[in-house]
Amino acid sequence: MANKVRVRFAPSPTGGLHLGGVRTVLFNYLFAKKHQGDFIVRVEDTDQTRWVDGAEKYIFDCLDWCGLIPDESVIHGGSYTPYRQSERKPIYRQYAEQLIQQGNAYYAFDTSAELEAMREKLKAAGSNSLQYDHHIRMSMNNSLRLLPEETKALIDAGTPYVIRIKVNPNELIPFSDMIRGEMEFDTNTVDDKVLLKADGMPTYHLAVVVDDHLMKITHAFRGEEWLPSAPVHILLWKYLFGLDQMPHWAHLPLILKPDGNGKLSKRDGDRLGFPVYAMDWIDPTTKEVTKGFKELGFLPEAFINLLAVLGWNDGTEQEVFSLEELIEKFSIEKVHKGGAKFDFEKAKWFNQEWIKKLPIENYKERVKEIFLSKGVSNIEDSYLGDVMNLIKERCILLPDFYTQGVYFFDSPSSYDEASVKPKWDEAKKEYFNSLIDQLNQLESWDAISIETIFKQIATEKNSKVGELQMMLRVFLVGSKMGPGLFIIAETIGKTNTLQRIENALKVFVA
RNA sequence: GGCGCGUUGGUCAAGGGGUUAAGACGCCUCCCUUUCACGGAGGAGUCACGGGUUCGAUUCCCGUACGUGCUACCA
């Protein structure tokens, strides 16, 4: 390929950005960056009835969070403006008219009621195709059947019409897909798709072809659900710009729901309790919030990573990849043909890996916000850092830092009495009283010194160290969890440690 | 219904005419820790089915089944 690689992601601003959408972005991005190409985002807002306020900005926010920054877009600029299809409206009509001139398209005046009647009739006749195609187009209300002056009269009278592609029967359309290899479509099964709608907006079919050409797209990635309409797009390329100008296509496998089968949808996430959108999406009309990976506590690195290996594998045992590694190792040939079921457990594992792998500075601010939102104030930055380093390997999602680390900030509000009570006796009480004394006199407050004293007293009193350790842990933490006991004591400090032991003693002695 | 695409453990998957069919997630057992994790050591669990081709098929071919996508003036 002599030309610079140019790929595009073409979302419709209709709501939250789905996992599958982000993966499409990712594969586009990886392919482009691997070949030093450009990644373009083109907003496909040709359906005014589905347009949702705020959805476009939301999509860019998601890309931003993921670190998949477009080279050209509505907000990043570029030399192929505008990048919003609604603003390119006049362009499409021109090409639709050109197709009519060439005899590859026609005006159709059929009302939706007429179309419905046509389908009913076909159904009644036992036809297995309900399509508007060469079988029936000569019996419909279009410029193919009408006299030229009749057509003109209708248009002049302002009759609403659409422009349809005229698909010739009995043609075999060969098609080469970067992922699926060679295939062939029979035009007998392809219908006369609407190219230009009554409102003057193009349908997806016309718009992708025209814009991919105008924006010099070299490689086009999209979901597998588009495969059946590929022949229409190929025909359009052939009629309009020439097949040699057509981008290389790659139809990505679908991301399936974890249980049963089928395309993963937002509903599945709600039903099974995991996110499907990249970030929280708030429906502007209902105000309903749909949870996103970000807000649930995922790291963008993990999110990208888990998406990348859903349908792609580099052939080695490696599973954890950074964006840079992905750019280096990605190859379209290694993308699978079959869909992959989404597994939230595995998704969480990736996040855990990235929490362990990344320096805490990468996500410290987010953790701080979580603590703040839970009502923990007076968070000192370096202290939070110490705590995070201590507990990071027991956190899967970011909010786990709170549940795993609250006790570093607040004294326990309750104790695991069931563990302590049965073993509690007078000797234990004496032990902890002298521990308080000795600890009080301790000059250097560090884990080793605390442990030394702790064990020394135990030996003197001839008590079981393990049991005492468990008790001290419950006193300081509230339950049997957390990292090394003495490092906890060191971290929370002398005053806090002593205070907490005394508080606990009051509870257990009584 | 028609057309397209797909099918290696529960899930993600490597592999590809001859292998003990990798690895990961999850699950189970054990070790470490008198805690929870992390980590370590094990374990259970698989080539959808039927025909070919072949000395030999999980791998190649053809069917079948199953799944899934599309079949809108939605993308």
Coordinates of C-alpha atoms (C1' of nucleotides) in Angstrom, one line a residue:
Chain A
M1 CA 0.0 0.0 0.0
A2 CA 1.7 3.1 -1.3
N3 CA -0.8 5.5 0.3
K4 CA -0.7 6.4 3.9
V5 CA -3.0 4.2 6.0
R6 CA -6.2 5.9 7.0
V7 CA -8.8 4.2 9.1
R8 CA -12.0 5.5 10.6
F9 CA -14.4 4.8 13.4
A10 CA -17.9 5.9 12.5
P11 CA -20.2 5.9 15.5
S12 CA -23.8 7.1 15.6
P13 CA -24.5 9.4 18.5
T14 CA -27.4 7.5 19.9
G15 CA -26.4 6.6 23.4
G16 CA -23.7 4.9 25.4
L17 CA -20.6 3.5 23.9
H18 CA -20.7 -0.2 23.9
L19 CA -17.8 -2.7 24.5
G20 CA -18.0 -3.8 20.9
G21 CA -17.7 -0.2 19.8
V22 CA -14.6 0.4 21.8
R23 CA -13.0 -2.7 20.5
T24 CA -13.7 -1.6 16.9
V25 CA -12.1 1.7 17.8
L26 CA -9.2 -0.2 19.3
F27 CA -8.5 -2.4 16.3
N28 CA -8.8 0.7 14.0
Y29 CA -6.4 2.5 16.2
L30 CA -3.9 -0.3 16.5
F31 CA -3.9 -0.9 12.8
A32 CA -3.4 2.7 12.0
K33 CA -0.6 3.3 14.6
K34 CA 1.1 0.1 13.6
H35 CA 1.3 1.4 10.0
Q36 CA 2.0 5.0 11.0
G37 CA -1.4 5.9 9.7
D38 CA -4.2 8.2 10.7
F39 CA -7.2 7.4 12.9
I40 CA -10.3 9.3 12.0
V41 CA -13.5 9.6 13.9
R42 CA -16.5 10.4 11.7
V43 CA -19.8 11.0 13.4
E44 CA -22.6 9.2 11.5
D45 CA -25.6 11.2 12.6
T46 CA -27.8 10.8 9.6
D47 CA -30.7 9.4 11.5
Q48 CA -32.2 12.4 13.1
T49 CA -34.9 10.4 14.9
R50 CA -32.2 8.5 16.8
W51 CA -30.0 11.4 17.6
V52 CA -29.4 11.8 21.3
D53 CA -28.2 15.0 23.0
G54 CA -24.8 14.6 24.6
A55 CA -24.0 11.3 23.0
E56 CA -21.3 12.7 20.7
K57 CA -19.4 14.4 23.4
Y58 CA -19.8 11.3 25.5
I59 CA -18.1 9.2 22.8
F60 CA -15.1 11.5 22.6
D61 CA -14.9 11.4 26.4
C62 CA -14.7 7.6 26.3
L63 CA -12.0 7.7 23.7
D64 CA -10.1 10.2 25.7
W65 CA -10.4 8.0 28.8
C66 CA -9.2 5.0 26.8
G67 CA -6.2 6.9 25.5
L68 CA -7.3 6.3 21.9
I69 CA -6.9 9.8 20.5
P70 CA -8.1 10.5 17.0
D71 CA -5.9 12.3 14.5
E72 CA -8.9 13.8 12.8
S73 CA -12.4 14.4 14.0
V74 CA -15.1 16.9 14.8
I75 CA -13.1 18.1 17.8
H76 CA -9.5 17.3 16.6
G77 CA -9.8 18.9 13.3
G78 CA -8.3 17.7 10.0
S79 CA -8.3 18.5 6.4
Y80 CA -11.4 16.6 5.4
T81 CA -14.0 18.6 7.3
P82 CA -16.7 18.4 8.2
Y83 CA -16.5 15.1 10.1
R84 CA -20.2 15.1 11.0
Q85 CA -22.3 13.6 8.3
S86 CA -25.3 15.8 9.0
E87 CA -23.1 18.7 7.9
R88 CA -22.2 16.9 4.7
K89 CA -25.8 16.5 3.6
P90 CA -25.5 18.2 0.2
I91 CA -22.6 16.0 -0.8
Y92 CA -24.6 12.8 -0.8
R93 CA -27.4 13.9 -3.0
Q94 CA -24.9 14.8 -5.7
Y95 CA -23.7 11.2 -5.8
A96 CA -27.1 9.8 -5.6
E97 CA -28.1 11.9 -8.6
Q98 CA -25.0 10.7 -10.4
L99 CA -26.1 7.1 -9.8
I100 CA -29.5 7.9 -11.3
Q101 CA -27.9 9.5 -14.3
Q102 CA -25.8 6.3 -14.8
G103 CA -28.8 4.1 -14.5
N104 CA -27.6 2.6 -11.2
A105 CA -30.3 4.1 -9.1
Y106 CA -33.9 5.3 -9.3
Y107 CA -36.5 7.4 -7.5
A108 CA -39.1 5.6 -5.5
F109 CA -42.3 7.2 -4.3
D110 CA -43.8 4.3 -2.4
T111 CA -45.3 5.2 0.9
S112 CA -44.7 3.2 4.0
A113 CA -48.2 1.8 3.7
E114 CA -47.5 0.7 0.2
L115 CA -44.3 -1.0 1.2
E116 CA -46.1 -2.7 4.0
A117 CA -48.8 -3.9 1.6
M118 CA -46.1 -5.2 -0.8
R119 CA -44.5 -7.3 2.0
E120 CA -47.9 -8.6 3.1
K121 CA -48.6 -9.6 -0.5
L122 CA -45.2 -11.4 -0.8
K123 CA -45.7 -13.1 2.4
A124 CA -49.1 -14.3 1.4
A125 CA -47.7 -15.6 -1.8
G126 CA -45.3 -17.7 0.2
S127 CA -42.2 -15.9 -1.1
N128 CA -39.2 -16.3 1.0
S129 CA -37.9 -12.9 0.2
L130 CA -39.7 -9.8 1.4
Q131 CA -37.3 -7.5 -0.2
Y132 CA -37.7 -4.6 -2.5
D133 CA -35.7 -6.0 -5.4
H134 CA -35.6 -6.8 -9.1
H135 CA -38.5 -9.2 -8.7
I136 CA -41.0 -6.6 -7.7
R137 CA -39.6 -3.2 -8.5
M138 CA -41.4 -3.0 -11.8
S139 CA -44.7 -3.2 -9.9
M140 CA -43.8 -0.5 -7.5
N141 CA -44.3 3.3 -7.6
N142 CA -40.8 4.3 -8.9
S143 CA -39.1 6.0 -11.8
L144 CA -38.2 2.7 -13.3
R145 CA -41.9 2.0 -14.0
L146 CA -43.2 5.5 -14.4
L147 CA -42.7 7.6 -17.5
P148 CA -40.0 10.2 -17.2
E149 CA -42.6 13.0 -17.3
E150 CA -44.7 11.2 -14.6
T151 CA -41.6 11.1 -12.4
K152 CA -40.8 14.7 -13.1
A153 CA -44.4 15.7 -12.3
L154 CA -44.3 13.9 -9.0
I155 CA -41.1 15.5 -8.0
D156 CA -42.2 18.9 -9.1
A157 CA -45.3 18.5 -7.0
G158 CA -43.2 17.9 -4.0
T159 CA -44.0 14.2 -3.6
P160 CA -41.7 12.6 -1.0
Y161 CA -39.3 10.1 -2.5
V162 CA -36.2 8.1 -1.8
I163 CA -33.4 7.1 -4.1
R164 CA -32.8 3.4 -4.3
I165 CA -29.8 1.5 -5.8
K166 CA -30.7 -0.6 -8.8
V167 CA -29.1 -4.0 -8.2
N168 CA -28.8 -6.1 -11.3
P169 CA -29.8 -9.8 -10.9
N170 CA -27.6 -12.7 -11.7
E171 CA -24.3 -11.2 -10.8
L172 CA -21.6 -12.7 -8.5
I173 CA -19.8 -10.2 -6.4
P174 CA -16.5 -11.4 -5.2
F175 CA -15.3 -10.0 -2.0
S176 CA -12.1 -10.2 0.0
D177 CA -12.1 -9.6 3.7
M178 CA -8.8 -9.2 5.7
I179 CA -10.2 -11.5 8.4
R180 CA -12.4 -13.9 6.6
G181 CA -10.7 -14.2 3.3
E182 CA -12.4 -14.6 0.0
M183 CA -16.2 -14.8 -0.4
E184 CA -18.9 -14.3 -3.0
F185 CA -22.3 -12.7 -2.9
D186 CA -25.1 -13.4 -5.3
T187 CA -26.9 -10.2 -6.3
N188 CA -30.2 -12.1 -6.6
T189 CA -30.4 -12.0 -2.8
V190 CA -29.4 -8.3 -2.5
D191 CA -32.2 -5.8 -2.3
D192 CA -32.6 -2.3 -3.8
K193 CA -31.4 -0.5 -0.7
V194 CA -32.5 3.1 0.0
L195 CA -29.6 5.4 -0.6
L196 CA -31.1 8.7 0.0
K197 CA -34.0 9.1 2.4
A198 CA -37.0 11.3 2.0
D199 CA -35.6 13.9 4.3
G200 CA -32.6 14.2 2.0
M201 CA -30.2 12.5 4.4
P202 CA -28.2 9.5 3.1
T203 CA -28.5 6.1 4.6
Y204 CA -25.5 4.5 6.0
H205 CA -24.9 2.6 2.8
L206 CA -24.4 5.7 0.7
A207 CA -22.7 7.7 3.4
V208 CA -20.0 5.2 4.2
V209 CA -19.0 4.8 0.6
V210 CA -19.0 8.5 -0.3
D211 CA -17.2 9.5 2.9
D212 CA -14.7 6.7 2.9
H213 CA -13.8 7.8 -0.6
L214 CA -13.7 11.5 0.1
M215 CA -11.7 11.0 3.3
K216 CA -9.3 8.6 1.5
I217 CA -9.9 5.7 3.9
T218 CA -7.6 2.8 3.0
H219 CA -8.8 0.2 5.5
A220 CA -12.3 -0.2 6.8
F221 CA -13.1 -2.1 10.0
R222 CA -16.6 -2.7 11.2
G223 CA -18.6 -5.3 13.0
E224 CA -19.6 -8.6 11.5
E225 CA -23.2 -7.5 11.4
W226 CA -22.3 -5.4 8.3
L227 CA -21.2 -8.3 6.3
P228 CA -24.6 -9.0 4.6
S229 CA -24.7 -5.4 3.3
A230 CA -21.2 -5.5 2.0
P231 CA -22.3 -6.3 -1.6
V232 CA -24.3 -3.1 -1.7
H233 CA -21.2 -1.1 -0.7
I234 CA -19.1 -2.9 -3.2
L235 CA -21.6 -2.1 -6.0
L236 CA -21.6 1.5 -4.9
W237 CA -17.8 1.6 -5.0
K238 CA -17.9 0.1 -8.5
Y239 CA -20.5 2.5 -9.8
L240 CA -19.1 5.6 -8.2
F241 CA -15.4 5.5 -7.7
G242 CA -14.1 2.2 -9.1
L243 CA -13.3 -1.0 -7.3
D244 CA -9.5 -0.3 -7.3
Q245 CA -10.2 2.7 -5.0
M246 CA -12.1 0.7 -2.5
P247 CA -10.6 0.3 1.0
H248 CA -9.7 -3.1 2.3
W249 CA -12.4 -4.4 4.5
A250 CA -12.2 -6.3 7.8
H251 CA -15.4 -7.5 9.5
L252 CA -14.7 -7.9 13.2
P253 CA -16.2 -10.8 15.1
L254 CA -19.0 -10.0 17.5
I255 CA -18.8 -9.8 21.3
L256 CA -21.4 -12.2 22.6
K257 CA -23.3 -12.3 25.9
P258 CA -21.8 -14.6 28.6
D259 CA -24.8 -16.8 29.0
G260 CA -26.5 -18.4 26.1
N261 CA -25.7 -16.7 22.8
G262 CA -26.3 -13.5 21.0
K263 CA -24.8 -10.2 20.7
L264 CA -23.9 -8.6 24.0
S265 CA -26.3 -5.8 24.8
K266 CA -26.8 -3.2 27.5
R267 CA -29.6 -5.2 28.8
D268 CA -27.3 -8.2 29.4
G269 CA -25.1 -6.1 31.6
D270 CA -28.0 -4.8 33.6
R271 CA -29.4 -8.3 34.0
L272 CA -26.0 -10.0 34.8
G273 CA -24.6 -7.2 36.8
F274 CA -21.6 -5.9 34.8
P275 CA -21.0 -2.9 32.7
V276 CA -21.3 -2.9 28.9
Y277 CA -20.5 0.8 28.4
A278 CA -17.1 2.3 28.7
M279 CA -18.2 5.1 31.0
D280 CA -21.4 6.0 32.9
W281 CA -24.1 7.0 30.5
I282 CA -26.9 9.1 31.6
D283 CA -29.9 9.1 29.4
P284 CA -30.8 12.7 28.9
T285 CA -34.5 12.2 28.9
T286 CA -35.0 9.5 31.5
K287 CA -32.0 10.5 33.6
E288 CA -31.4 6.8 34.0
V289 CA -27.7 5.9 34.6
T290 CA -26.1 3.0 33.0
K291 CA -22.8 2.0 34.7
G292 CA -19.6 2.2 32.9
F293 CA -16.3 0.3 33.3
K294 CA -14.6 3.5 34.3
E295 CA -16.9 4.3 37.2
L296 CA -16.9 0.7 38.4
G297 CA -13.2 1.1 39.0
F298 CA -11.5 -0.2 35.9
L299 CA -8.2 1.2 34.7
P300 CA -8.2 2.3 31.1
E301 CA -5.1 0.1 30.5
A302 CA -7.0 -3.0 31.7
F303 CA -10.1 -2.1 29.7
I304 CA -8.1 -1.8 26.5
N305 CA -6.2 -4.9 27.3
L306 CA -9.2 -7.1 27.9
L307 CA -10.9 -5.8 24.8
A308 CA -7.8 -6.5 22.7
V309 CA -7.6 -10.1 23.6
L310 CA -11.3 -10.7 23.0
G311 CA -11.0 -11.9 19.5
W312 CA -7.3 -11.5 19.0
N313 CA -4.2 -13.3 20.3
D314 CA -0.7 -12.8 19.3
G315 CA 0.0 -16.6 19.2
T316 CA 2.1 -16.6 22.4
E317 CA 1.2 -17.1 26.0
Q318 CA 1.2 -13.4 26.7
E319 CA -2.1 -11.9 27.9
V320 CA -1.2 -8.7 29.5
F321 CA -0.4 -6.0 27.0
S322 CA 0.1 -2.3 27.2
L323 CA -1.2 -0.1 24.4
E324 CA 2.3 0.3 23.1
E325 CA 2.8 -3.5 23.0
L326 CA -0.5 -3.9 21.3
I327 CA 0.5 -1.5 18.6
E328 CA 3.7 -3.4 18.1
K329 CA 2.2 -6.8 18.1
F330 CA -1.3 -6.4 16.6
S331 CA -1.9 -8.1 13.3
I332 CA -5.2 -8.3 11.6
E333 CA -4.5 -11.9 10.4
K334 CA -4.6 -13.0 14.0
V335 CA -8.1 -11.7 14.6
H336 CA -10.6 -14.5 15.0
K337 CA -13.5 -15.2 12.8
G338 CA -15.9 -16.4 15.5
G339 CA -17.5 -14.3 18.1
A340 CA -16.3 -14.3 21.7
K341 CA -18.4 -14.5 24.8
F342 CA -17.7 -11.7 27.3
D343 CA -16.5 -13.0 30.7
F344 CA -16.7 -10.4 33.4
E345 CA -14.5 -12.5 35.8
K346 CA -11.7 -12.5 33.3
A347 CA -12.2 -8.8 32.8
K348 CA -11.7 -8.2 36.5
W349 CA -8.6 -10.3 36.5
F350 CA -7.1 -7.9 33.9
N351 CA -7.8 -5.0 36.1
Q352 CA -6.2 -6.7 39.1
E353 CA -3.1 -7.3 37.0
W354 CA -2.9 -3.7 35.9
I355 CA -3.4 -2.4 39.5
K356 CA -0.4 -4.5 40.5
K357 CA 1.6 -3.6 37.4
L358 CA 1.1 0.2 37.3
P359 CA 2.7 2.7 39.6
I360 CA 0.1 3.8 42.0
E361 CA 0.6 7.4 40.9
N362 CA -1.3 6.4 37.7
Y363 CA -4.5 6.0 39.6
K364 CA -4.0 7.6 43.0
E365 CA -6.2 10.6 42.3
R366 CA -9.1 8.3 41.4
V367 CA -8.6 6.3 44.6
K368 CA -8.5 9.5 46.6
E369 CA -11.8 10.6 45.1
I370 CA -13.3 7.3 46.2
F371 CA -12.2 7.8 49.8
L372 CA -13.5 11.4 49.7
S373 CA -16.8 10.3 48.3
K374 CA -17.1 7.7 51.2
G375 CA -16.6 10.5 53.7
V376 CA -12.9 10.0 54.5
S377 CA -11.3 13.4 54.7
N378 CA -7.9 14.7 55.7
I379 CA -6.2 12.4 53.2
E380 CA -2.5 13.1 53.1
D381 CA -1.0 12.2 49.8
S382 CA 2.1 10.3 50.8
Y383 CA 0.2 8.4 53.5
L384 CA -2.4 7.4 50.9
G385 CA 0.5 6.3 48.7
D386 CA 1.9 4.1 51.5
V387 CA -1.5 2.6 52.2
M388 CA -2.1 1.9 48.5
N389 CA 1.2 0.1 48.1
L390 CA 0.4 -2.0 51.1
I391 CA -2.9 -3.2 49.8
K392 CA -2.7 -3.0 46.0
E393 CA -2.4 -6.7 45.5
R394 CA -5.6 -7.4 47.2
C395 CA -7.6 -5.0 45.1
I396 CA -9.5 -5.9 42.0
L397 CA -11.4 -2.8 41.3
L398 CA -10.5 0.7 42.4
P399 CA -13.2 0.9 45.1
D400 CA -11.6 -2.1 46.7
F401 CA -8.9 0.3 48.0
Y402 CA -11.6 1.8 50.2
T403 CA -12.9 -1.5 51.5
Q404 CA -9.4 -2.9 51.9
G405 CA -8.0 0.2 53.4
V406 CA -10.6 2.2 55.4
Y407 CA -9.0 1.1 58.7
F408 CA -5.8 3.0 57.9
F409 CA -7.9 6.1 58.2
D410 CA -10.7 5.3 60.6
S411 CA -10.7 3.2 63.8
P412 CA -12.7 0.0 63.5
S413 CA -16.4 0.6 64.2
S414 CA -17.0 -3.0 65.1
Y415 CA -14.9 -6.1 65.8
D416 CA -14.9 -9.7 64.7
E417 CA -15.9 -10.8 68.2
A418 CA -16.6 -14.3 67.2
S419 CA -12.9 -14.8 66.6
V420 CA -11.7 -13.2 69.7
K421 CA -14.3 -14.0 72.4
P422 CA -13.8 -17.8 72.7
K423 CA -10.1 -17.3 73.3
W424 CA -10.3 -14.3 75.5
D425 CA -9.3 -14.7 79.2
E426 CA -7.6 -12.9 82.0
A427 CA -4.1 -13.7 80.7
K428 CA -4.8 -12.1 77.4
K429 CA -6.0 -9.0 79.2
E430 CA -2.8 -8.8 81.1
Y431 CA -0.8 -9.4 78.0
F432 CA -2.4 -6.5 76.2
N433 CA -2.0 -4.2 79.2
S434 CA 1.7 -4.8 79.3
L435 CA 1.9 -4.5 75.6
I436 CA 0.4 -1.0 75.9
D437 CA 3.0 -0.1 78.5
Q438 CA 5.9 -1.4 76.5
L439 CA 4.8 0.1 73.3
N440 CA 4.3 3.4 75.0
Q441 CA 8.0 3.4 75.9
L442 CA 9.1 2.4 72.4
E443 CA 11.2 5.0 70.8
S444 CA 11.5 4.0 67.2
W445 CA 8.1 3.2 65.9
D446 CA 8.7 0.7 63.1
A447 CA 7.3 -2.7 62.3
I448 CA 10.4 -4.6 63.4
S449 CA 10.6 -3.0 66.8
I450 CA 6.9 -3.4 67.4
E451 CA 7.1 -7.1 66.4
T452 CA 10.1 -7.6 68.7
I453 CA 8.3 -6.2 71.7
F454 CA 5.2 -8.0 70.8
K455 CA 6.9 -11.4 70.8
Q456 CA 9.1 -10.7 73.7
I457 CA 6.2 -10.1 76.0
A458 CA 4.5 -13.2 74.6
T459 CA 7.5 -15.3 75.5
E460 CA 7.6 -13.8 79.0
K461 CA 4.0 -14.6 79.5
N462 CA 4.3 -17.9 77.9
S463 CA 1.4 -17.1 75.5
K464 CA 0.8 -18.3 72.0
V465 CA 2.0 -15.6 69.6
G466 CA -0.3 -16.6 66.7
E467 CA -3.4 -16.2 68.8
L468 CA -2.3 -12.8 70.1
Q469 CA -1.5 -11.7 66.7
M470 CA -4.9 -12.5 65.5
M471 CA -6.4 -10.6 68.4
L472 CA -4.2 -7.5 67.9
R473 CA -5.2 -7.6 64.2
V474 CA -8.9 -7.6 65.1
F475 CA -8.2 -4.7 67.5
L476 CA -6.5 -2.6 64.9
V477 CA -8.4 -3.6 61.8
G478 CA -11.7 -4.8 63.1
S479 CA -11.5 -8.1 61.2
K480 CA -9.1 -10.7 60.1
M481 CA -7.8 -9.1 56.9
G482 CA -5.1 -6.9 55.6
P483 CA -1.4 -7.0 55.1
G484 CA 1.3 -7.7 57.8
L485 CA 0.1 -6.8 61.2
F486 CA 3.2 -4.9 62.4
I487 CA 3.4 -2.9 59.2
I488 CA -0.2 -1.8 59.8
A489 CA 0.7 -0.7 63.3
E490 CA 3.7 1.1 62.0
T491 CA 1.6 2.8 59.3
I492 CA -1.2 4.0 61.5
G493 CA 1.3 5.3 64.0
K494 CA 1.9 5.0 67.7
T495 CA -1.0 7.1 69.0
N496 CA -3.5 5.3 66.8
T497 CA -2.2 1.9 67.6
L498 CA -2.3 2.4 71.4
Q499 CA -5.7 4.1 71.2
R500 CA -7.2 1.2 69.2
I501 CA -5.9 -1.4 71.6
E502 CA -7.4 0.5 74.5
N503 CA -10.7 0.9 72.7
A504 CA -10.9 -2.8 71.9
L505 CA -10.0 -3.7 75.5
K506 CA -13.0 -1.8 76.7
V507 CA -15.2 -3.9 74.4
F508 CA -13.7 -7.3 75.2
V509 CA -13.1 -6.8 78.9
A510 CA -16.7 -5.8 79.4
Chain B
rG1 C1' -38.3 -18.7 5.6
rG2 C1' -34.0 -16.7 2.6
rC3 C1' -29.0 -15.3 2.5
rG4 C1' -24.2 -14.7 5.1
rC5 C1' -20.8 -15.9 8.9
rG6 C1' -19.1 -19.1 12.6
rU7 C1' -18.1 -23.8 15.9
rU8 C1' -10.9 -26.5 20.3
rG9 C1' -12.6 -27.6 28.2
rG10 C1' -17.9 -23.6 31.7
rU11 C1' -15.3 -18.9 29.4
rC12 C1' -11.0 -16.6 26.6
rA13 C1' -7.8 -19.3 23.6
rA14 C1' -2.6 -21.8 21.3
rG15 C1' -2.0 -25.4 17.8
rG16 C1' -2.6 -27.7 13.2
rG17 C1' -2.5 -34.4 9.2
rG18 C1' 1.1 -38.4 13.7
rU19 C1' 1.4 -33.8 20.2
rU20 C1' 0.8 -36.6 27.0
rA21 C1' -4.0 -31.0 22.5
rA22 C1' -0.2 -25.2 25.3
rG23 C1' -1.5 -21.2 28.5
rA24 C1' -5.1 -17.9 31.1
rC25 C1' -9.9 -16.9 33.8
rG26 C1' -13.2 -19.6 36.9
rC27 C1' -13.7 -24.0 40.2
rC28 C1' -11.4 -27.7 43.8
rU29 C1' -7.0 -29.4 46.9
rC30 C1' -2.5 -28.3 49.3
rC31 C1' 1.7 -24.9 50.8
rC32 C1' 2.8 -19.9 52.6
rU33 C1' 0.2 -16.4 56.3
rU34 C1' -2.8 -18.4 63.1
rU35 C1' -6.0 -13.0 58.8
rC36 C1' -7.6 -11.5 53.7
rA37 C1' -5.0 -11.3 49.4
rC38 C1' -0.5 -12.0 46.5
rG39 C1' 2.6 -16.0 45.4
rG40 C1' 3.8 -21.4 44.8
rA41 C1' 2.4 -26.7 43.9
rG42 C1' -1.3 -29.9 42.1
rG43 C1' -6.5 -31.4 40.3
rA44 C1' -11.1 -32.0 37.5
rG45 C1' -12.6 -30.5 32.7
rU46 C1' -12.1 -30.2 25.6
rC47 C1' -11.2 -30.8 19.5
rA48 C1' -20.3 -30.5 17.8
rC49 C1' -21.9 -34.9 14.8
rG50 C1' -21.8 -38.1 10.3
rG51 C1' -19.4 -39.3 6.0
rG52 C1' -15.2 -39.1 2.9
rU53 C1' -9.5 -38.1 1.5
rU54 C1' -5.3 -40.5 4.0
rC55 C1' -1.2 -45.5 6.6
rG56 C1' -3.1 -41.8 10.0
rA57 C1' -7.6 -36.9 11.2
rU58 C1' -9.0 -32.2 16.1
rU59 C1' -6.4 -30.3 11.8
rC60 C1' -8.2 -31.1 4.6
rC61 C1' -13.2 -31.8 1.7
rC62 C1' -18.6 -32.6 1.8
rG63 C1' -22.9 -32.8 4.4
rU64 C1' -25.8 -32.4 9.1
rA65 C1' -26.7 -30.1 13.6
rC66 C1' -26.2 -26.0 16.5
rG67 C1' -25.2 -20.9 17.2
rU68 C1' -25.2 -16.1 15.4
rG69 C1' -25.9 -11.8 12.0
rC70 C1' -28.7 -9.5 8.3
rU71 C1' -33.3 -9.5 5.8
rA72 C1' -35.9 -0.8 8.0
rC73 C1' -36.5 5.7 4.5
rC74 C1' -31.3 2.2 12.1
rA75 C1' -26.6 2.3 12.2

